[in-house]
Structure formats: structure tokens, C-alpha cells
JSON list of C-alpha atoms in Angstrom, two decimals:
[
{"chain": "A", "resi": 1, "resn": "UNK", "atom": "CA", "xyz": [6.44, 25.10, 0.83]},
{"chain": "A", "resi": 2, "resn": "UNK", "atom": "CA", "xyz": [3.30, 23.06, 0.40]},
{"chain": "A", "resi": 3, "resn": "UNK", "atom": "CA", "xyz": [2.82, 19.62, 1.87]},
{"chain": "A", "resi": 4, "resn": "UNK", "atom": "CA", "xyz": [3.02, 17.95, -1.55]},
{"chain": "A", "resi": 5, "resn": "UNK", "atom": "CA", "xyz": [6.51, 19.35, -2.12]},
{"chain": "A", "resi": 6, "resn": "UNK", "atom": "CA", "xyz": [7.77, 17.39, 0.91]},
{"chain": "A", "resi": 7, "resn": "UNK", "atom": "CA", "xyz": [6.21, 14.03, 0.04]},
{"chain": "A", "resi": 8, "resn": "UNK", "atom": "CA", "xyz": [6.90, 11.28, -2.43]},
{"chain": "A", "resi": 9, "resn": "UNK", "atom": "CA", "xyz": [5.59, 7.88, -3.46]},
{"chain": "A", "resi": 10, "resn": "UNK", "atom": "CA", "xyz": [2.23, 6.81, -2.09]},
{"chain": "A", "resi": 11, "resn": "UNK", "atom": "CA", "xyz": [2.40, 9.59, 0.51]},
{"chain": "A", "resi": 12, "resn": "UNK", "atom": "CA", "xyz": [2.47, 12.02, -2.42]},
{"chain": "A", "resi": 13, "resn": "UNK", "atom": "CA", "xyz": [-0.65, 10.39, -3.86]},
{"chain": "A", "resi": 14, "resn": "UNK", "atom": "CA", "xyz": [-2.45, 10.88, -0.55]},
{"chain": "A", "resi": 15, "resn": "UNK", "atom": "CA", "xyz": [-1.31, 14.50, -0.22]},
{"chain": "A", "resi": 16, "resn": "UNK", "atom": "CA", "xyz": [-2.39, 15.28, -3.80]},
{"chain": "A", "resi": 17, "resn": "UNK", "atom": "CA", "xyz": [-5.82, 13.73, -3.31]},
{"chain": "A", "resi": 18, "resn": "UNK", "atom": "CA", "xyz": [-6.38, 15.83, -0.17]},
{"chain": "A", "resi": 19, "resn": "UNK", "atom": "CA", "xyz": [-6.24, 18.93, -2.38]},
{"chain": "A", "resi": 20, "resn": "UNK", "atom": "CA", "xyz": [-9.60, 17.91, -3.83]},
{"chain": "A", "resi": 21, "resn": "UNK", "atom": "CA", "xyz": [-12.52, 19.44, -1.93]},
{"chain": "A", "resi": 22, "resn": "UNK", "atom": "CA", "xyz": [-15.23, 16.91, -1.05]},
{"chain": "A", "resi": 23, "resn": "UNK", "atom": "CA", "xyz": [-15.41, 14.19, -3.67]},
{"chain": "A", "resi": 24, "resn": "UNK", "atom": "CA", "xyz": [-14.00, 16.45, -6.37]},
{"chain": "A", "resi": 25, "resn": "UNK", "atom": "CA", "xyz": [-10.87, 15.51, -8.24]},
{"chain": "A", "resi": 26, "resn": "UNK", "atom": "CA", "xyz": [-7.39, 16.98, -7.88]},
{"chain": "A", "resi": 27, "resn": "UNK", "atom": "CA", "xyz": [-6.21, 18.91, -10.97]},
{"chain": "A", "resi": 28, "resn": "UNK", "atom": "CA", "xyz": [-3.99, 16.11, -12.35]},
{"chain": "A", "resi": 29, "resn": "UNK", "atom": "CA", "xyz": [-4.36, 17.57, -15.84]},
{"chain": "A", "resi": 30, "resn": "UNK", "atom": "CA", "xyz": [-2.38, 20.63, -14.66]},
{"chain": "A", "resi": 31, "resn": "UNK", "atom": "CA", "xyz": [0.51, 18.68, -13.14]},
{"chain": "A", "resi": 32, "resn": "UNK", "atom": "CA", "xyz": [3.59, 17.85, -15.22]},
{"chain": "A", "resi": 33, "resn": "UNK", "atom": "CA", "xyz": [5.95, 15.93, -12.93]},
{"chain": "A", "resi": 34, "resn": "UNK", "atom": "CA", "xyz": [8.86, 13.85, -14.14]},
{"chain": "A", "resi": 35, "resn": "UNK", "atom": "CA", "xyz": [8.20, 10.15, -14.76]},
{"chain": "A", "resi": 36, "resn": "UNK", "atom": "CA", "xyz": [9.86, 8.32, -11.88]},
{"chain": "A", "resi": 37, "resn": "UNK", "atom": "CA", "xyz": [9.19, 4.70, -12.83]},
{"chain": "A", "resi": 38, "resn": "UNK", "atom": "CA", "xyz": [6.58, 2.01, -12.71]},
{"chain": "A", "resi": 39, "resn": "UNK", "atom": "CA", "xyz": [4.68, 0.87, -9.64]},
{"chain": "A", "resi": 40, "resn": "UNK", "atom": "CA", "xyz": [3.30, -2.67, -9.39]},
{"chain": "A", "resi": 41, "resn": "UNK", "atom": "CA", "xyz": [-0.36, -1.71, -9.37]},
{"chain": "A", "resi": 42, "resn": "UNK", "atom": "CA", "xyz": [-2.71, -3.48, -11.79]},
{"chain": "A", "resi": 43, "resn": "UNK", "atom": "CA", "xyz": [-6.35, -2.73, -12.47]},
{"chain": "A", "resi": 44, "resn": "UNK", "atom": "CA", "xyz": [-7.85, -6.02, -13.64]},
{"chain": "A", "resi": 45, "resn": "UNK", "atom": "CA", "xyz": [-10.56, -6.35, -16.30]},
{"chain": "A", "resi": 46, "resn": "UNK", "atom": "CA", "xyz": [-13.14, -6.87, -13.55]},
{"chain": "A", "resi": 47, "resn": "UNK", "atom": "CA", "xyz": [-12.22, -3.50, -11.96]},
{"chain": "A", "resi": 48, "resn": "UNK", "atom": "CA", "xyz": [-10.32, -4.94, -8.99]},
{"chain": "A", "resi": 49, "resn": "UNK", "atom": "CA", "xyz": [-7.10, -3.17, -8.04]},
{"chain": "A", "resi": 50, "resn": "UNK", "atom": "CA", "xyz": [-3.97, -5.16, -7.11]},
{"chain": "A", "resi": 51, "resn": "UNK", "atom": "CA", "xyz": [-0.66, -4.09, -5.56]},
{"chain": "A", "resi": 52, "resn": "UNK", "atom": "CA", "xyz": [2.29, -6.48, -5.89]},
{"chain": "A", "resi": 53, "resn": "UNK", "atom": "CA", "xyz": [-0.11, -9.29, -6.82]},
{"chain": "A", "resi": 54, "resn": "UNK", "atom": "CA", "xyz": [-2.40, -8.81, -3.82]},
{"chain": "A", "resi": 55, "resn": "UNK", "atom": "CA", "xyz": [-5.90, -7.32, -4.07]},
{"chain": "A", "resi": 56, "resn": "UNK", "atom": "CA", "xyz": [-6.24, -3.88, -2.52]},
{"chain": "A", "resi": 57, "resn": "UNK", "atom": "CA", "xyz": [-9.04, -4.57, -0.07]},
{"chain": "A", "resi": 58, "resn": "UNK", "atom": "CA", "xyz": [-9.51, -1.08, 1.33]},
{"chain": "A", "resi": 59, "resn": "UNK", "atom": "CA", "xyz": [-12.12, 0.71, -0.77]},
{"chain": "A", "resi": 60, "resn": "UNK", "atom": "CA", "xyz": [-10.95, 4.09, 0.54]},
{"chain": "A", "resi": 61, "resn": "UNK", "atom": "CA", "xyz": [-7.44, 3.42, -0.76]},
{"chain": "A", "resi": 62, "resn": "UNK", "atom": "CA", "xyz": [-8.72, 2.43, -4.21]},
{"chain": "A", "resi": 63, "resn": "UNK", "atom": "CA", "xyz": [-10.85, 5.59, -4.25]},
{"chain": "A", "resi": 64, "resn": "UNK", "atom": "CA", "xyz": [-7.80, 7.64, -3.27]},
{"chain": "A", "resi": 65, "resn": "UNK", "atom": "CA", "xyz": [-5.72, 6.17, -6.08]},
{"chain": "A", "resi": 66, "resn": "UNK", "atom": "CA", "xyz": [-8.56, 6.64, -8.57]},
{"chain": "A", "resi": 67, "resn": "UNK", "atom": "CA", "xyz": [-8.56, 10.40, -7.90]},
{"chain": "A", "resi": 68, "resn": "UNK", "atom": "CA", "xyz": [-4.98, 10.79, -9.12]},
{"chain": "A", "resi": 69, "resn": "UNK", "atom": "CA", "xyz": [-5.16, 8.39, -12.08]},
{"chain": "A", "resi": 70, "resn": "UNK", "atom": "CA", "xyz": [-4.44, 9.92, -15.47]},
{"chain": "A", "resi": 71, "resn": "UNK", "atom": "CA", "xyz": [-4.29, 8.48, -18.99]},
{"chain": "A", "resi": 72, "resn": "UNK", "atom": "CA", "xyz": [-1.35, 9.81, -20.98]},
{"chain": "A", "resi": 73, "resn": "UNK", "atom": "CA", "xyz": [-0.28, 8.79, -24.51]},
{"chain": "A", "resi": 74, "resn": "UNK", "atom": "CA", "xyz": [2.12, 6.21, -23.04]},
{"chain": "A", "resi": 75, "resn": "UNK", "atom": "CA", "xyz": [-0.42, 4.65, -20.63]},
{"chain": "A", "resi": 76, "resn": "UNK", "atom": "CA", "xyz": [-2.02, 5.14, -17.23]},
{"chain": "A", "resi": 77, "resn": "UNK", "atom": "CA", "xyz": [-0.21, 6.85, -14.36]},
{"chain": "A", "resi": 78, "resn": "UNK", "atom": "CA", "xyz": [-0.75, 7.81, -10.75]},
{"chain": "A", "resi": 79, "resn": "UNK", "atom": "CA", "xyz": [0.20, 11.49, -10.75]},
{"chain": "A", "resi": 80, "resn": "UNK", "atom": "CA", "xyz": [1.07, 13.92, -7.96]},
{"chain": "A", "resi": 81, "resn": "UNK", "atom": "CA", "xyz": [2.52, 17.41, -8.31]},
{"chain": "A", "resi": 82, "resn": "UNK", "atom": "CA", "xyz": [6.02, 15.92, -7.93]},
{"chain": "A", "resi": 83, "resn": "UNK", "atom": "CA", "xyz": [5.83, 12.33, -9.24]},
{"chain": "A", "resi": 84, "resn": "UNK", "atom": "CA", "xyz": [4.37, 10.27, -12.07]},
{"chain": "A", "resi": 85, "resn": "UNK", "atom": "CA", "xyz": [4.26, 6.47, -11.67]},
{"chain": "A", "resi": 86, "resn": "UNK", "atom": "CA", "xyz": [3.06, 4.17, -14.46]},
{"chain": "A", "resi": 87, "resn": "UNK", "atom": "CA", "xyz": [0.57, 1.42, -13.61]},
{"chain": "A", "resi": 88, "resn": "UNK", "atom": "CA", "xyz": [-1.02, -1.39, -15.62]},
{"chain": "A", "resi": 89, "resn": "UNK", "atom": "CA", "xyz": [-4.67, -1.30, -16.68]},
{"chain": "A", "resi": 90, "resn": "UNK", "atom": "CA", "xyz": [-5.84, -4.51, -18.35]},
{"chain": "A", "resi": 91, "resn": "UNK", "atom": "CA", "xyz": [-8.90, -3.03, -20.04]},
{"chain": "A", "resi": 92, "resn": "UNK", "atom": "CA", "xyz": [-10.55, 0.08, -18.57]},
{"chain": "A", "resi": 93, "resn": "UNK", "atom": "CA", "xyz": [-9.77, 1.73, -15.24]},
{"chain": "A", "resi": 94, "resn": "UNK", "atom": "CA", "xyz": [-13.40, 2.04, -14.14]},
{"chain": "A", "resi": 95, "resn": "UNK", "atom": "CA", "xyz": [-16.50, -0.09, -14.54]},
{"chain": "A", "resi": 96, "resn": "UNK", "atom": "CA", "xyz": [-20.12, 1.03, -14.50]},
{"chain": "A", "resi": 97, "resn": "UNK", "atom": "CA", "xyz": [-21.86, -0.93, -11.74]},
{"chain": "A", "resi": 98, "resn": "UNK", "atom": "CA", "xyz": [-25.24, 0.83, -11.82]},
{"chain": "A", "resi": 99, "resn": "UNK", "atom": "CA", "xyz": [-27.24, 2.92, -14.25]},
{"chain": "A", "resi": 100, "resn": "UNK", "atom": "CA", "xyz": [-30.23, 5.15, -13.54]},
{"chain": "A", "resi": 101, "resn": "UNK", "atom": "CA", "xyz": [-32.37, 7.30, -15.78]},
{"chain": "A", "resi": 102, "resn": "UNK", "atom": "CA", "xyz": [-32.67, 10.97, -14.94]},
{"chain": "A", "resi": 103, "resn": "UNK", "atom": "CA", "xyz": [-35.16, 12.42, -17.40]},
{"chain": "A", "resi": 104, "resn": "UNK", "atom": "CA", "xyz": [-33.66, 11.73, -20.81]},
{"chain": "A", "resi": 105, "resn": "UNK", "atom": "CA", "xyz": [-30.17, 11.15, -19.37]},
{"chain": "A", "resi": 106, "resn": "UNK", "atom": "CA", "xyz": [-28.43, 7.99, -18.22]},
{"chain": "A", "resi": 107, "resn": "UNK", "atom": "CA", "xyz": [-26.40, 8.35, -15.02]},
{"chain": "A", "resi": 108, "resn": "UNK", "atom": "CA", "xyz": [-23.83, 5.68, -14.28]},
{"chain": "A", "resi": 109, "resn": "UNK", "atom": "CA", "xyz": [-22.18, 4.87, -10.96]},
{"chain": "A", "resi": 110, "resn": "UNK", "atom": "CA", "xyz": [-18.65, 3.46, -11.19]},
{"chain": "A", "resi": 111, "resn": "UNK", "atom": "CA", "xyz": [-16.96, 0.84, -9.08]},
{"chain": "A", "resi": 112, "resn": "UNK", "atom": "CA", "xyz": [-15.09, 3.62, -7.23]},
{"chain": "A", "resi": 113, "resn": "UNK", "atom": "CA", "xyz": [-18.25, 5.57, -6.35]},
{"chain": "A", "resi": 114, "resn": "UNK", "atom": "CA", "xyz": [-18.21, 8.27, -9.02]},
{"chain": "A", "resi": 115, "resn": "UNK", "atom": "CA", "xyz": [-21.33, 9.28, -10.93]},
{"chain": "A", "resi": 116, "resn": "UNK", "atom": "CA", "xyz": [-20.98, 9.94, -14.64]},
{"chain": "A", "resi": 117, "resn": "UNK", "atom": "CA", "xyz": [-23.74, 11.37, -16.82]},
{"chain": "A", "resi": 118, "resn": "UNK", "atom": "CA", "xyz": [-23.71, 10.04, -20.39]},
{"chain": "A", "resi": 119, "resn": "UNK", "atom": "CA", "xyz": [-23.58, 12.76, -23.00]},
{"chain": "A", "resi": 120, "resn": "UNK", "atom": "CA", "xyz": [-21.27, 14.58, -25.42]},
{"chain": "A", "resi": 121, "resn": "UNK", "atom": "CA", "xyz": [-18.46, 14.79, -22.85]},
{"chain": "A", "resi": 122, "resn": "UNK", "atom": "CA", "xyz": [-18.98, 11.19, -21.69]},
{"chain": "A", "resi": 123, "resn": "UNK", "atom": "CA", "xyz": [-19.98, 9.19, -24.74]},
{"chain": "A", "resi": 124, "resn": "UNK", "atom": "CA", "xyz": [-21.08, 5.58, -24.41]},
{"chain": "A", "resi": 125, "resn": "UNK", "atom": "CA", "xyz": [-18.99, 2.99, -26.16]},
{"chain": "A", "resi": 126, "resn": "UNK", "atom": "CA", "xyz": [-19.80, -0.67, -26.44]}
]
């Protein structure tokens, strides 16, 4: 059995994120675990993540959670191969904190360190 089949809760989030090579993302779109409840994590409008009312100060932990975040029709969830936990997002889960021009393209850096190139797959909305 794989490591993710033996873990649950936040340990499951960590195990799922380790499946991603480098800074790539785990295949959360392929996972269909049962919903197992809500977890008291809130992403505020300013992009800061909170757990049980306290800011999550470790950037690496926020990055880890961001890699297993998925938007479903009923809201945002942290998803592992075996669990799905609903969280609260006040506005948007990620904020652009920098923009650079690369030729004719705009490349944005998010508050969790990802780079996103604006285009047909990543349309700008204001």
C-alpha cells in the first residue's frame, strides 16, 4: 500500500503534496475522496492563511496546503487521495504579488510562489 493510504488529516495533505515532483502540483483533479468535514482554515481577502483563528506563519506550510487546494462546485477543499476537507476562502485563494512582461506575455507571481502566465488558459479578470 502507498503512504497516502495510511495517512489522514493534515498528514494526508503532506503525503499527497510529496507526490508532486519539484514545484509541480499533485493530481488533485484525479482524486475523488469522500468529503470528511470542514477544517477551520480560512484564506483571508489579503491572501493570508489562518488556522483556528491564528495566522499560519510558516510559508512552507501555506505552500504545502496550496498544492492540494481544489475548487469544487460546493466550495474550496484541501484534497488528498483519501480525504476531502472544506475550507473557507473569503475572496480568491491566491493573490498576484508581482507581474513581469515576457515578450508579449504577462507573467504573474502569486503569494505562494507560483508563476502564472496570462493567456487563454489563465484569463485576467478585474
